[in-house]
CSV table of C-alpha atoms in Angstrom, one decimal:
chain,number,residue,atom,x,y,z
A,1,MET,CA,21.8,9.9,-10.2
A,2,LEU,CA,21.0,6.7,-12.2
A,3,HIS,CA,20.6,9.2,-15.4
A,4,ALA,CA,24.2,9.4,-15.0
A,5,MET,CA,25.1,6.2,-14.8
A,6,SER,CA,23.6,5.6,-18.3
A,7,HIS,CA,26.8,6.3,-20.3
A,8,TRP,CA,29.0,4.0,-17.8
A,9,PRO,CA,28.6,0.6,-19.8
A,10,GLN,CA,28.8,-1.2,-16.3
A,11,ALA,CA,26.0,0.3,-15.6
A,12,ARG,CA,23.7,-1.5,-17.8
A,13,PRO,CA,22.5,-4.2,-16.4
A,14,VAL,CA,21.8,-2.3,-13.0
A,15,LEU,CA,20.2,0.4,-14.8
A,16,ALA,CA,18.2,-2.2,-16.9
A,17,ALA,CA,16.7,-3.6,-14.0
A,18,GLY,CA,15.5,-0.5,-11.9
A,19,GLU,CA,13.6,0.1,-15.2
A,20,GLN,CA,12.4,-3.4,-14.9
A,21,ALA,CA,11.4,-2.9,-11.1
A,22,ALA,CA,10.2,0.8,-11.9
A,23,ALA,CA,7.7,-0.5,-15.0
A,24,HIS,CA,6.5,-3.3,-12.5
A,25,LEU,CA,6.1,-1.4,-9.8
A,26,ASP,CA,4.2,1.6,-11.2
A,27,MET,CA,6.6,4.2,-9.8
A,28,PRO,CA,10.1,5.8,-10.0
A,29,PRO,CA,13.2,4.1,-8.5
A,30,ASN,CA,13.9,6.0,-5.1
A,31,ALA,CA,17.9,7.1,-4.2
A,32,ASP,CA,18.1,3.7,-2.1
A,33,LEU,CA,18.5,2.2,-5.6
A,34,ALA,CA,20.6,4.4,-7.4
A,35,LEU,CA,22.9,4.6,-4.0
A,36,ALA,CA,23.0,0.4,-4.6
A,37,ALA,CA,24.0,0.6,-8.4
A,38,MET,CA,26.2,3.3,-7.4
A,39,SER,CA,28.0,0.6,-5.1
A,40,ILE,CA,27.7,-2.0,-7.8
A,41,VAL,CA,29.0,-0.2,-10.9
A,42,CYS,CA,32.4,2.2,-9.3
A,43,ASP,CA,32.9,-1.3,-7.5
A,44,TRP,CA,32.6,-0.1,-4.0
A,45,PRO,CA,34.5,-2.2,-0.9
A,46,PRO,CA,32.1,-4.7,0.9
A,47,ALA,CA,29.7,-2.4,3.1
A,48,ALA,CA,30.5,1.6,2.3
A,49,GLY,CA,27.2,1.6,-0.2
A,50,GLU,CA,25.2,1.4,3.9
A,51,ILE,CA,28.5,3.2,5.2
A,52,LEU,CA,27.2,6.2,3.1
A,53,PHE,CA,23.8,5.6,3.4
A,54,ALA,CA,23.9,5.8,7.2
A,55,LEU,CA,25.9,8.8,7.0
A,56,ALA,CA,23.6,11.0,5.0
A,57,ARG,CA,20.2,9.4,7.3
A,58,SER,CA,22.1,10.8,9.9
A,59,ALA,CA,22.4,14.1,8.5
A,60,GLY,CA,18.7,14.4,7.6
A,61,TRP,CA,17.8,13.7,11.3
A,62,ILE,CA,20.6,15.7,12.6
A,63,ALA,CA,18.9,18.2,10.2
A,64,HIS,CA,15.2,18.1,10.8
A,65,ALA,CA,15.9,17.7,14.8
A,66,ALA,CA,17.8,21.4,13.8
A,67,GLU,CA,14.7,22.3,11.8
A,68,GLN,CA,12.0,21.6,14.9
A,69,ILE,CA,14.0,23.3,17.4
A,70,ALA,CA,14.3,26.3,15.5
A,71,ASP,CA,10.3,26.3,14.6
A,72,GLY,CA,9.5,25.1,18.0
A,73,GLY,CA,7.4,22.4,16.7
A,74,LEU,CA,6.5,19.3,15.1
A,75,ILE,CA,7.6,19.9,11.5
A,76,ARG,CA,5.2,17.9,8.9
A,77,PRO,CA,3.0,15.9,11.3
A,78,ARG,CA,1.3,12.6,9.1
A,79,ALA,CA,0.1,10.9,12.3
A,80,ARG,CA,-1.6,11.5,15.3
A,81,TYR,CA,-1.1,9.1,18.2
A,82,ILE,CA,-4.4,7.3,19.1
A,83,GLY,CA,-2.6,4.6,21.8
A,84,ASN,CA,-2.4,4.6,25.2
A,85,TYR,CA,0.1,6.6,26.9
A,86,PRO,CA,3.0,4.5,29.4
A,87,ALA,CA,2.3,5.9,32.9
A,88,ALA,CA,4.7,8.0,34.1
């Protein structure tokens, strides 16, 4: 997504900042930076980026839950809880 904005002159400072952050952190930019860049470059109204982020995240959570229900179990459990469970 960031590459698609490279031909917009108003995107150059945002893209340059993203490149510097990527070099400093030794990792590529993520979708959050792309969304922030689009918000700045496209002159979206205040909070539009956050609203779009929340909508996209919500859609992902719903899809994830639907997939877990269809499969009958957790998807890609990455951790195992080792603490105490609350009393029932």
